[in-house]
Short mmCIF file of C-alpha atoms in Angstrom, two decimals:
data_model
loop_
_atom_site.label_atom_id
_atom_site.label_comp_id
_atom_site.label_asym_id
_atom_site.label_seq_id
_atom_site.Cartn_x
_atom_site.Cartn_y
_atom_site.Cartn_z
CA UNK A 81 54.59 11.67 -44.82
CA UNK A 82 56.19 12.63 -47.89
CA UNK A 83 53.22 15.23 -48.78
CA UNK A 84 53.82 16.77 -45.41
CA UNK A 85 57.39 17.21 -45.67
CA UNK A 86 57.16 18.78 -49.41
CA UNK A 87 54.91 21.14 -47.82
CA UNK A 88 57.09 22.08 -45.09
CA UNK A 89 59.63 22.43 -47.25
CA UNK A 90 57.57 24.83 -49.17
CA UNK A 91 56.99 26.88 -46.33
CA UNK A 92 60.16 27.23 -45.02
CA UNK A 93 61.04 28.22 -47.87
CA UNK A 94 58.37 31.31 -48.39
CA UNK A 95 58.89 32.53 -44.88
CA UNK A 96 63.50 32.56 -45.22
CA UNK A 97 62.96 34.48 -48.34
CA UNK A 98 60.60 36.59 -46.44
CA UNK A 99 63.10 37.56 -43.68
CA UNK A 100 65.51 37.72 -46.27
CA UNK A 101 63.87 39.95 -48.34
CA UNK A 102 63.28 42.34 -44.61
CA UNK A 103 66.66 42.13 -43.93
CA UNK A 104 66.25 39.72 -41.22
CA UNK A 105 69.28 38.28 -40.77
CA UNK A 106 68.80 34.44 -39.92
CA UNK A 107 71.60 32.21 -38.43
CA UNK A 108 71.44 28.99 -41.27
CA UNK A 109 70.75 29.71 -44.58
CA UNK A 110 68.45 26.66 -45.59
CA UNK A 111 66.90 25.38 -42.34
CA UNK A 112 63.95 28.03 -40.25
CA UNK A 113 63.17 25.55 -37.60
CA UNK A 114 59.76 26.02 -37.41
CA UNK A 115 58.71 23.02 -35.22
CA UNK A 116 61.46 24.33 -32.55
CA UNK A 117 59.04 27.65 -31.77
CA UNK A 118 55.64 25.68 -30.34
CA UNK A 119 57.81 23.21 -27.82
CA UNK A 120 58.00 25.71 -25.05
CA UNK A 121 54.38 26.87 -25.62
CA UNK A 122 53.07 23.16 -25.75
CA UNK A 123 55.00 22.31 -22.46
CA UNK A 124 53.43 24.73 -20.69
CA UNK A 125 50.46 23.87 -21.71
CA UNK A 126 50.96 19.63 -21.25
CA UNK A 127 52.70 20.37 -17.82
CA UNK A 128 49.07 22.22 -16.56
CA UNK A 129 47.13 19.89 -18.09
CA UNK A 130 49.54 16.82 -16.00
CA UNK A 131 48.72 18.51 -12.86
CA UNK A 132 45.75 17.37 -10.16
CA UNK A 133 43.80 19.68 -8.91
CA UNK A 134 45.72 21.47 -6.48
CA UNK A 135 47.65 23.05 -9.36
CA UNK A 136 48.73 26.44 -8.38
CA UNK A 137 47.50 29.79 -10.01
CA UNK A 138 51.16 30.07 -11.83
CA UNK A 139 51.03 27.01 -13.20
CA UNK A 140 46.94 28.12 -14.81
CA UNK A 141 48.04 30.76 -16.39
CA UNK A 142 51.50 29.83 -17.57
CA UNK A 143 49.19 26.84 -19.06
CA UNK A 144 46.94 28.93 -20.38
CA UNK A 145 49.75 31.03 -22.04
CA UNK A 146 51.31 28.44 -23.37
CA UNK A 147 48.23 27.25 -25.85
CA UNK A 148 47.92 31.55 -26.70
CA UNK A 149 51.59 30.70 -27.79
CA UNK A 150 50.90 27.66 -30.01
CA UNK A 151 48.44 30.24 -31.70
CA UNK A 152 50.98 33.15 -31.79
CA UNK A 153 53.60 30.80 -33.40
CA UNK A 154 50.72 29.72 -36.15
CA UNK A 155 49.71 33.42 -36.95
CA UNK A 156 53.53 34.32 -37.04
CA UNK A 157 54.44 31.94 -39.18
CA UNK A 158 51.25 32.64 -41.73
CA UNK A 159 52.04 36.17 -42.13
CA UNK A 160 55.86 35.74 -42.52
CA UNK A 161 54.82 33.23 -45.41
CA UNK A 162 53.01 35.86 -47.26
CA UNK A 163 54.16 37.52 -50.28
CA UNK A 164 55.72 41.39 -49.74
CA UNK A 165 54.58 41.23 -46.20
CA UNK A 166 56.70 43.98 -44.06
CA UNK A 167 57.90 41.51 -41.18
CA UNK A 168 59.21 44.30 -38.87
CA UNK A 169 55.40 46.19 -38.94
CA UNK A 170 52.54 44.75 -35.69
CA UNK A 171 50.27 43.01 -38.39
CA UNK A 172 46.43 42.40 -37.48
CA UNK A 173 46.61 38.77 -37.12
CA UNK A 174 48.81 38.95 -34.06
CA UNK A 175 45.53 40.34 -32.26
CA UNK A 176 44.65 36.71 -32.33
CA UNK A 177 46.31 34.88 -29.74
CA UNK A 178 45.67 38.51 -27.62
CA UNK A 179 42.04 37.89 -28.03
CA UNK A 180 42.11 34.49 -26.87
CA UNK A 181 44.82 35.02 -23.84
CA UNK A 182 42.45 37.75 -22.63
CA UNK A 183 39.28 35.91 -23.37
CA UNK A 184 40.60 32.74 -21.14
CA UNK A 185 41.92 34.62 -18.76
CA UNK A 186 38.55 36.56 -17.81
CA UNK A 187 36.74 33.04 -17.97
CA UNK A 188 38.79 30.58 -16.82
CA UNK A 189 41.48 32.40 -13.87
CA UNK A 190 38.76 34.75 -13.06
CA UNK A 191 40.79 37.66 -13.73
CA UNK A 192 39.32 41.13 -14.10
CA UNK A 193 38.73 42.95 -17.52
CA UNK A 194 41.59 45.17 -17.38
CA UNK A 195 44.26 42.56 -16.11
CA UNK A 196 43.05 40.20 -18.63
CA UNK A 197 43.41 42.51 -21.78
CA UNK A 198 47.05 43.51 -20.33
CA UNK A 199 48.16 40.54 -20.29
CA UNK A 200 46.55 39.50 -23.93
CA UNK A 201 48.46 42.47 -25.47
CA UNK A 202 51.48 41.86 -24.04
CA UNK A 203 52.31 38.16 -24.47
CA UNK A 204 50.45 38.50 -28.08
CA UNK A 205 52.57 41.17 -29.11
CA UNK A 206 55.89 39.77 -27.64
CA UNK A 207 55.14 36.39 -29.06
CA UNK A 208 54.76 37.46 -32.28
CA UNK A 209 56.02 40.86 -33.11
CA UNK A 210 58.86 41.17 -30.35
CA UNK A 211 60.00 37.64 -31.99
CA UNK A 212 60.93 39.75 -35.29
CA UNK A 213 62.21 42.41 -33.13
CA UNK A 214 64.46 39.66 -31.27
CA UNK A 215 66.12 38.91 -34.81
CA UNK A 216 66.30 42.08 -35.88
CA UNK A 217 68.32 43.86 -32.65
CA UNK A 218 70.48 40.43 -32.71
CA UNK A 219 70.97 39.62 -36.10
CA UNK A 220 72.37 36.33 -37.27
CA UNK A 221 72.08 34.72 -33.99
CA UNK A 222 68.99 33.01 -33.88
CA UNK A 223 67.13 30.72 -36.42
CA UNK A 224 63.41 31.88 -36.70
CA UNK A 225 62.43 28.68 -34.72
CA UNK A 226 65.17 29.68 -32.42
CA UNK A 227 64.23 33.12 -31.57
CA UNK A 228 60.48 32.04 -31.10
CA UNK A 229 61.39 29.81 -28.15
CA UNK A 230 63.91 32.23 -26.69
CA UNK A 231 60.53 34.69 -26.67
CA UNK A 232 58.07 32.52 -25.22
CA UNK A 233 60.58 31.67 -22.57
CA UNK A 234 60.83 35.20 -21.97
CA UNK A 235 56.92 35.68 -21.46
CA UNK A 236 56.61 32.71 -19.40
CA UNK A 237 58.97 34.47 -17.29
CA UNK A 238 57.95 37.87 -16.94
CA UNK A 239 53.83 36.31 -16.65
CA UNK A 240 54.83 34.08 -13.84
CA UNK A 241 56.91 36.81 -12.04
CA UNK A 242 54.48 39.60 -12.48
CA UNK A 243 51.78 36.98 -11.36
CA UNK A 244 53.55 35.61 -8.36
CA UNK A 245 55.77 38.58 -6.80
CA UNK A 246 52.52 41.08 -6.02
CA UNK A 247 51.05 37.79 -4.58
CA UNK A 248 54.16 37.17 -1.92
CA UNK A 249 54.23 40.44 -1.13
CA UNK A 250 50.71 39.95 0.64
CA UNK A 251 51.38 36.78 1.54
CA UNK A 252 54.86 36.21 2.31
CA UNK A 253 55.87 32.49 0.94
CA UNK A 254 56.66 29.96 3.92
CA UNK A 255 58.15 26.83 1.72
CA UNK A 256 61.54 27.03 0.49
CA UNK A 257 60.95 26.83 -3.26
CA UNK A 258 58.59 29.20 -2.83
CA UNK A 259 61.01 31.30 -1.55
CA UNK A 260 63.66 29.90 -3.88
CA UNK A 261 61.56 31.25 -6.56
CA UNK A 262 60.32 34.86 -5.18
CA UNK A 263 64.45 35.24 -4.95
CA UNK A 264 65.38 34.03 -8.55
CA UNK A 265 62.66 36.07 -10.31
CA UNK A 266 64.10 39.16 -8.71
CA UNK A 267 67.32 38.60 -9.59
CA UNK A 268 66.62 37.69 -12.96
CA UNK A 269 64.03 41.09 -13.45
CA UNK A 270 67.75 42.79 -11.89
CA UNK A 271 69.97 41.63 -14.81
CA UNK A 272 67.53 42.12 -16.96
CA UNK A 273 66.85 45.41 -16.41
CA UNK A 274 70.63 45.78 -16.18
CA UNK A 275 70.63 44.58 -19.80
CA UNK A 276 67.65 46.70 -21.17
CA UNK A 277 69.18 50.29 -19.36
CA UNK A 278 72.79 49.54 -21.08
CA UNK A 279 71.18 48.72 -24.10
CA UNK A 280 69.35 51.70 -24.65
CA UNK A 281 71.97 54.07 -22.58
CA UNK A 282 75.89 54.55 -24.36
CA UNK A 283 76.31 56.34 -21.40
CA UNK A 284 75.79 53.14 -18.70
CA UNK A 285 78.53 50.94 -21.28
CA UNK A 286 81.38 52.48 -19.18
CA UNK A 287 83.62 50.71 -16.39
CA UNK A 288 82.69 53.16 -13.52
CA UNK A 289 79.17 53.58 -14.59
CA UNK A 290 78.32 50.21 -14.97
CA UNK A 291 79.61 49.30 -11.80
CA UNK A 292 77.68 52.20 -10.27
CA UNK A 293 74.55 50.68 -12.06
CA UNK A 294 74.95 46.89 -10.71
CA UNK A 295 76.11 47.60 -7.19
CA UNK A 296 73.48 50.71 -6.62
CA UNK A 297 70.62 48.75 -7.81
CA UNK A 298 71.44 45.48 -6.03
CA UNK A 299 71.69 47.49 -3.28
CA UNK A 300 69.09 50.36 -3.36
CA UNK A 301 66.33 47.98 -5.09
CA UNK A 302 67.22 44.34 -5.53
CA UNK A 303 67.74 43.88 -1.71
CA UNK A 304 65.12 46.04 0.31
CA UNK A 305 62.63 44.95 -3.13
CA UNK A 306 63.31 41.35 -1.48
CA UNK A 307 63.22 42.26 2.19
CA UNK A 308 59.90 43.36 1.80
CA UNK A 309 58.11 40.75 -0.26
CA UNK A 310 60.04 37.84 2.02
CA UNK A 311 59.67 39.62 5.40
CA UNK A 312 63.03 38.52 5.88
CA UNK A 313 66.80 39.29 4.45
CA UNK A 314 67.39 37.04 1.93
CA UNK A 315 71.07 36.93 1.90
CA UNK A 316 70.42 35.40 5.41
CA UNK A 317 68.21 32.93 4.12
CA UNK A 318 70.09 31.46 1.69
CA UNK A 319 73.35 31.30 3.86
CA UNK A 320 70.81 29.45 6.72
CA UNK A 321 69.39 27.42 3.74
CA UNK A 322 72.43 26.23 1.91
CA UNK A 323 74.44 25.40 5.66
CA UNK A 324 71.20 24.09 7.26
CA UNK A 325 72.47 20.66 6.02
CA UNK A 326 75.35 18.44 5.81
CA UNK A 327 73.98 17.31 2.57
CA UNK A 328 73.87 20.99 1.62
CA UNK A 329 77.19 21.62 2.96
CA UNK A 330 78.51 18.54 0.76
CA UNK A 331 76.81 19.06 -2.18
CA UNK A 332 78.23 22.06 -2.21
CA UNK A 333 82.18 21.85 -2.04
CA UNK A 334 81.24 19.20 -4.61
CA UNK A 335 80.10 21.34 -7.23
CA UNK A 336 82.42 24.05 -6.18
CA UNK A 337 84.98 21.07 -7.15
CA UNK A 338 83.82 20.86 -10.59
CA UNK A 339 83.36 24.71 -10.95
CA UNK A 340 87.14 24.74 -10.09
CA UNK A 341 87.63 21.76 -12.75
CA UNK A 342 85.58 23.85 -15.50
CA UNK A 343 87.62 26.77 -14.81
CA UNK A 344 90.94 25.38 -14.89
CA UNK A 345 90.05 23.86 -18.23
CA UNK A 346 88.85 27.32 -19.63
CA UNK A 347 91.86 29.63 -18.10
CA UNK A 348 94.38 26.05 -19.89
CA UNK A 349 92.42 26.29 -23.42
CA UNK A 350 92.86 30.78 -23.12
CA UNK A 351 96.59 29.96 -22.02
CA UNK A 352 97.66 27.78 -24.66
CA UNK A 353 95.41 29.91 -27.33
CA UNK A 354 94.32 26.85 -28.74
CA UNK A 355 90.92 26.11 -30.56
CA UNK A 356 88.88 24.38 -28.59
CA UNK A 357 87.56 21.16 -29.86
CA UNK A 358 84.29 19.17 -29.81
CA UNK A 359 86.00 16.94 -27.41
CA UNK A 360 86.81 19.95 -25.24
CA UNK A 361 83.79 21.92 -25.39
CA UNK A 362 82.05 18.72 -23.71
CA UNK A 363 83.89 18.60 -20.75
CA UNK A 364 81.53 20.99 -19.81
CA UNK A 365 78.15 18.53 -20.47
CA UNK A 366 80.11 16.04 -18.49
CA UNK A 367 80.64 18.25 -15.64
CA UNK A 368 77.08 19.65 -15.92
CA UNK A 369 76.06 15.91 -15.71
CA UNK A 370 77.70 15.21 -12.61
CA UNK A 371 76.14 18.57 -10.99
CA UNK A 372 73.10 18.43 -12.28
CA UNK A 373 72.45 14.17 -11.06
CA UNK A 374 73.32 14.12 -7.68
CA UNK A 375 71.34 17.87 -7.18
CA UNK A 376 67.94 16.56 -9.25
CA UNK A 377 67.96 13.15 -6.90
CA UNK A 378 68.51 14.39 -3.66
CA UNK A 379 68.37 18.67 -3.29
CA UNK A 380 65.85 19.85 -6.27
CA UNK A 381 65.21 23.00 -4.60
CA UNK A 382 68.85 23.41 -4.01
CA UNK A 383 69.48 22.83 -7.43
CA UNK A 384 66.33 25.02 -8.39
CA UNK A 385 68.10 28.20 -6.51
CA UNK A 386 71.34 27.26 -7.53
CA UNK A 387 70.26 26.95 -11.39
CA UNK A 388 68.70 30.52 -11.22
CA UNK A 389 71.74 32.31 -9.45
CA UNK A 390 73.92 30.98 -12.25
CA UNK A 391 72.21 31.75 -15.43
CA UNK A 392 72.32 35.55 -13.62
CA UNK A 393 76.22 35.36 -13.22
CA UNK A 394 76.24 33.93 -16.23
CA UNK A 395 74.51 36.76 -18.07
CA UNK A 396 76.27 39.20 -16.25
CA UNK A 397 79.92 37.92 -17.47
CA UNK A 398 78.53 37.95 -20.78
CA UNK A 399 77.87 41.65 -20.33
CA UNK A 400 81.17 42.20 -19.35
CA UNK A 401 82.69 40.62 -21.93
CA UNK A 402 80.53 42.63 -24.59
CA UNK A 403 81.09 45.68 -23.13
CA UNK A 404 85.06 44.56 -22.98
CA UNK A 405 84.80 45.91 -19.45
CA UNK A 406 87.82 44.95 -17.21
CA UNK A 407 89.32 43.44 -15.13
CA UNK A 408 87.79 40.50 -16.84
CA UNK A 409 86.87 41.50 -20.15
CA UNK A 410 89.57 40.62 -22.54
CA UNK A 411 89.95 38.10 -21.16
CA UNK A 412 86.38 36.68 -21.62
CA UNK A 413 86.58 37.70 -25.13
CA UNK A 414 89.30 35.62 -25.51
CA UNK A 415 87.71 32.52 -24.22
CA UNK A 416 84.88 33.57 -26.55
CA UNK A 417 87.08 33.50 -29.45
CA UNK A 418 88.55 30.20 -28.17
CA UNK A 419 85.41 27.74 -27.32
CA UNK A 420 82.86 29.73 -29.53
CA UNK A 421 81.32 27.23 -32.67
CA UNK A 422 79.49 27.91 -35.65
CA UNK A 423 76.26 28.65 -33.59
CA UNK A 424 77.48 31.35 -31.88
CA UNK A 425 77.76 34.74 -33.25
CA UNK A 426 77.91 38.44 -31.39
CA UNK A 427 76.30 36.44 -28.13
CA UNK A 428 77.86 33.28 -26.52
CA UNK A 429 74.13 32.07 -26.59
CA UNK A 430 76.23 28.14 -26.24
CA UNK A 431 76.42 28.20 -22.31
CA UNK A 432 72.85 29.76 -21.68
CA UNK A 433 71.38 27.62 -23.56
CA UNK A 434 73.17 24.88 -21.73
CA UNK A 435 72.15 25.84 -18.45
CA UNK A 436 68.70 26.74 -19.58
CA UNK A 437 68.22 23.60 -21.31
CA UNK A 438 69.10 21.48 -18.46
CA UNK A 439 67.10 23.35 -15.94
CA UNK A 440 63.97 24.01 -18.28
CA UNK A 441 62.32 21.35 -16.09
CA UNK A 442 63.22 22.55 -12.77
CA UNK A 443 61.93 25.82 -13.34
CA UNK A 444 58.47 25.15 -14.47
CA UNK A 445 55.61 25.47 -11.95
CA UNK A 446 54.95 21.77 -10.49
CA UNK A 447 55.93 20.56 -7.45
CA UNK A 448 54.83 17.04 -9.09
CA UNK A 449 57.18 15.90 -11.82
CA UNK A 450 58.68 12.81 -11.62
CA UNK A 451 62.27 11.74 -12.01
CA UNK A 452 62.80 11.06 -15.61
CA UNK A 453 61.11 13.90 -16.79
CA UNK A 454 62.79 16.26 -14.78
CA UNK A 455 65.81 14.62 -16.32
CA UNK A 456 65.03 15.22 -19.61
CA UNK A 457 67.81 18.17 -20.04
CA UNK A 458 70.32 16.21 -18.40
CA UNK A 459 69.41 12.91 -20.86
CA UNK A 460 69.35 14.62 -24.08
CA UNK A 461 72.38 17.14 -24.10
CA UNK A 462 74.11 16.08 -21.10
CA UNK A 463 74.34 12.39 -21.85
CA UNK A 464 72.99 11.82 -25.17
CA UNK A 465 74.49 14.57 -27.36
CA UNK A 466 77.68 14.54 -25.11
CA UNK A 467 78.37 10.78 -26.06
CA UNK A 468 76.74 11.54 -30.01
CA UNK A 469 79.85 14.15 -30.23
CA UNK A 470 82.63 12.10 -28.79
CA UNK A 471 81.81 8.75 -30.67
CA UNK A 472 80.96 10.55 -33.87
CA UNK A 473 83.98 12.94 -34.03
CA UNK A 474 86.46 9.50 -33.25
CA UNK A 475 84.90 6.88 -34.73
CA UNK A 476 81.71 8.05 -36.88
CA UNK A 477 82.52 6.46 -40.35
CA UNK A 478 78.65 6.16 -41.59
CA UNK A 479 77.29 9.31 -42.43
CA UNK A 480 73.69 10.05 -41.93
CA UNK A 481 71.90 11.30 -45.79
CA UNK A 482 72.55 14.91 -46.13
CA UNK A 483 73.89 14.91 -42.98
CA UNK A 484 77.71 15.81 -41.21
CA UNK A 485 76.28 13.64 -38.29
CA UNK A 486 77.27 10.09 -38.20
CA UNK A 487 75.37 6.85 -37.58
CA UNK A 488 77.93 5.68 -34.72
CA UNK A 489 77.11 8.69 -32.96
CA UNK A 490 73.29 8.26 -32.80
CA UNK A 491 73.90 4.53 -31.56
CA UNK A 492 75.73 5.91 -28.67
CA UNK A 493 73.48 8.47 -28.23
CA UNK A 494 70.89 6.25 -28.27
CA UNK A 495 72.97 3.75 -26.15
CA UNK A 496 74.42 5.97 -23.17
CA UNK A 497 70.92 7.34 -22.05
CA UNK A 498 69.65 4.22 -21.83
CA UNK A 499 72.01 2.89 -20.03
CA UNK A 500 71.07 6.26 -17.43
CA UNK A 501 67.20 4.93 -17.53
CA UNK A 502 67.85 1.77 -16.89
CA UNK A 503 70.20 2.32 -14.05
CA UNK A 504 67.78 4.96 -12.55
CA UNK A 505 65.16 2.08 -13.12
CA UNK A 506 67.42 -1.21 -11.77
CA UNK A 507 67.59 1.96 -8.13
CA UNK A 508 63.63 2.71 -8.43
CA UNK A 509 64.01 5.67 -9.75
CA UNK A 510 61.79 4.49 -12.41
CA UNK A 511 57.72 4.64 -11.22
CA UNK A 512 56.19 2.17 -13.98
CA UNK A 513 56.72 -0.35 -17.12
CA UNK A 514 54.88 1.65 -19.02
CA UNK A 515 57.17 5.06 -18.23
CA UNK A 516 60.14 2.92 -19.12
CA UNK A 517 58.79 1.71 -22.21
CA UNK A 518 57.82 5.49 -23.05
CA UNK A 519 61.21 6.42 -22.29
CA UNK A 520 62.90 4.37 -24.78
CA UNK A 521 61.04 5.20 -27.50
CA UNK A 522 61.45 8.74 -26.28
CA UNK A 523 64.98 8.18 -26.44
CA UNK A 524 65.02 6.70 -30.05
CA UNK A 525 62.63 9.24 -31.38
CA UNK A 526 64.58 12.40 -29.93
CA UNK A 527 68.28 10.69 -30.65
CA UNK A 528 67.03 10.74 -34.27
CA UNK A 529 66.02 14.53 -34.45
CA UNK A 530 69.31 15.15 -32.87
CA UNK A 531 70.96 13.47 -35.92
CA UNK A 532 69.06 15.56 -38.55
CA UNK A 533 68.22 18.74 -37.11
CA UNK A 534 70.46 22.06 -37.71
CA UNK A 535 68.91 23.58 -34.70
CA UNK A 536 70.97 24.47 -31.49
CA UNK A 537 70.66 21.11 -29.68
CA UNK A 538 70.63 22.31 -26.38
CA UNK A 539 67.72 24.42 -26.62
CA UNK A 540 65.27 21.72 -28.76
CA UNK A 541 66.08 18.23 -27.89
CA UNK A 542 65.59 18.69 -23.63
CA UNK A 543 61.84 19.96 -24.44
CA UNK A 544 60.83 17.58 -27.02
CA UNK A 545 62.28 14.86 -24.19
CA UNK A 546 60.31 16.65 -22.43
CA UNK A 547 57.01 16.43 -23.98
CA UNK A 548 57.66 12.87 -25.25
CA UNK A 549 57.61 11.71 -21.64
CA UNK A 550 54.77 14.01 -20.44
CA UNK A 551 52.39 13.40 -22.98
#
């Protein structure tokens, strides 16, 4: 073990200097995270594997994807080790994980020549070269590990929409999270688009044309784009969807309740111009908790479209507030200024991640995850971390070795989630021994990374969960 970690040491070592030396600008100085970039590749890959066989042709290639990922993060992270490479140049070796994309696509999902070598190109160059690109356009805001999984998210993404949308539009989706879905991959491909056009346009950064650009496209694309592939208005489906229900109905004034609660707490902290503390800034977990429970146990799909919808608003404030576009922007940068921590630099990347990490689960292509690992976001930085912070920043008195983190705080990491599993398991939430046993360890195993690792904690610790109790 020792041999290992000298030699991981040594490479993260090689490849900082080498972004250094490019004028990469990385977001720690000693720590890459290199064993963050594979997780979203390898749960892709473990969730198709999981599956019977009436897996779906989304969750093939998103599998499939997900081992040409493994490979992209491999060749990556060999050339960035070499000596004098240029990191911002397309190197050679990132044809690799093209080759094989393309080469299991023709054999395996039966695509056609051309559709196969599209897709090879494109999720082997963004996995690899648009992951250097990533750092460089947002400098200091991502760890290499970091920005790896942020990009293979990406691909996922744009792979499963550009796979699934041209399939609803010739066969409009009956189910509702099929619909759910068609729905939030629109509206995601909207804000980001939105994103890309400001970006690259000065011109779009204004008050009057930016409003111009979100209304008019929401209303000449996004809307009739939707129409057509659901055969139906969607704005009318989701108000018959959401007030179908009394569960619905209820579900929903209670999370509007804890919106309020979140709110109130954010418009207090601006008000008083007060620092927010660790204490504070997890009031926010704790709320997310008590959404994200009752939605995962009885209204998934609920929860699924709700999830999507909120990482768009969510993006779309963030816009506003780097853009300082009113009414709302100063005000946003304020809050910013206020709740922001050491891992957040131009980009409030803390809430995204957040809502990311606890929906990772949700939003991968199975219909037949169980309980516990669906929870896996909500265990790790809703429960886990949340209770780490608060015990550790009040009573943590026994430091970890080279380490801010404290001992007490692991214990009630360790100690809160599995007092979760085991309550989940005293209701039958639980389907085996042998999954609770799993999820212990699990617990122990991912409560100790948390204590060690530099990495943003709501982006690693929901997938490794993740994997530990898929695997």
């Amino acid at each position: 073990m020792e041999i290992l970690t000298r030699h991981y040491d040594v490479l993260e070592k090689r490849i900082l200097s080498s972004l250094a030396a490019n004028d990469l600008r990385h977001r720690t100085i000693n720590c890459s995270g290199l064993w963050l970039g594979p997780l979203i590749g390898l749960s892709a890959l473990i969730t198709f594997l999981k599956e019977d066989t009436s897996y779906s042709e989304i969750c093939l290639l998103t599998g499939i994807a997900g081992g040409s990922l493994v490979i992209s993060c491999i060749c990556l992270y060999t050339r960035l080790m070499t000596a004098n490479v240029a990191a911002k140049d397309f190197h050679v070796v990132y044809f690799l994980p093209a080759i094989m994309l393309s080469t299991l696509f023709l054999l395996l999902a039966n695509k056609g020549l051309l559709v196969s070598v599209t897709w090879g190109l494109t999720v082997g160059s963004l996995s690899t070269w648009g992951v250097i690109q990533l750092m460089s356009n947002l400098p200091g805001c991502f760890t290499l590990g970091e920005a790896t999984a942020v990009m293979h998210g990406i691909v996922l993404f744009l792979l499963s929409t550009f796979t699934n949308l041209p399939l609803r539009y010739h066969l409009p989706p009956i189910h509702d999270n099929d619909i759910a879905t068609a729905i939030l991959q629109v509206i995601i491909l909207y804000i980001l688009a939105i994103c890309m056009l400001c970006a690259n346009f000065p011109k779009l950064r204004g008050p009057t044309q930016f409003y111009l650009l979100v209304i008019g496209m929401l209303l000449v694309i996004v809307l009739p784009a939707l129409h057509i592939i659901l055969d139906q208005s969607p704005v009318l489906w989701i108000l018959s969807f959401v007030f179908s229900t009394s569960d619905r109905i209820l579900l929903l004034l209670y999370w509007a309740g804890c919106l309020f609660i979140a709110s109130v707490a954010v418009v207090f902290q601006v008000l008083r111009n007060s620092q927010a503390t660790t204490s504070v800034r997890k009031i926010f977990h704790v709320l997310a908790v008590m959404v994200y429970i009752p939605g995962l146990i009885w209204q998934p799909t609920f929860l699924y479209l709700a999830s999507g919808v909120v990482l768009t608003l969510f993006s779309l404030i963030e816009l506003l507030r780097i853009l300082n576009l009113p009414p709302l922007g100063s005000f946003l940068q304020d809050g910013f200024s206020l709740f922001a921590d050491e891992k957040d630099s131009m980009i409030s990347l803390t809430p995204l991640y957040l809502l990311s990490g606890l929906s990772a689960t949700l939003w991968m292509p199975t219909e037949s995850m169980g309980l516990l690992p669906l929870m896996s976001g909500v265990l790790t930085i809703g429960i886990g971390d949340t209770a780490a912070s608060l015990v550790g920043s009040h009573w943590g008195k026994h430091k970890w070795m080279e380490s801010e983190k404290s001992i007490e705080g692991t214990i009630a990491c360790v100690v809160s989630q599995l007092i979760i599993i085991f309550g989940l398991a005293t209701f039958g939430y639980v389907e085996s021994t042998s999954l609770l046993v799993r999820s212990v360890c699990s617990v122990i195993l991912v409560s100790l990374v948390e204590a060690r690792t530099e990495q943003v904690d709501n982006l690693a610790l929901p997938f490794l969960m993740y994997l530990c109790l898929t695997f």
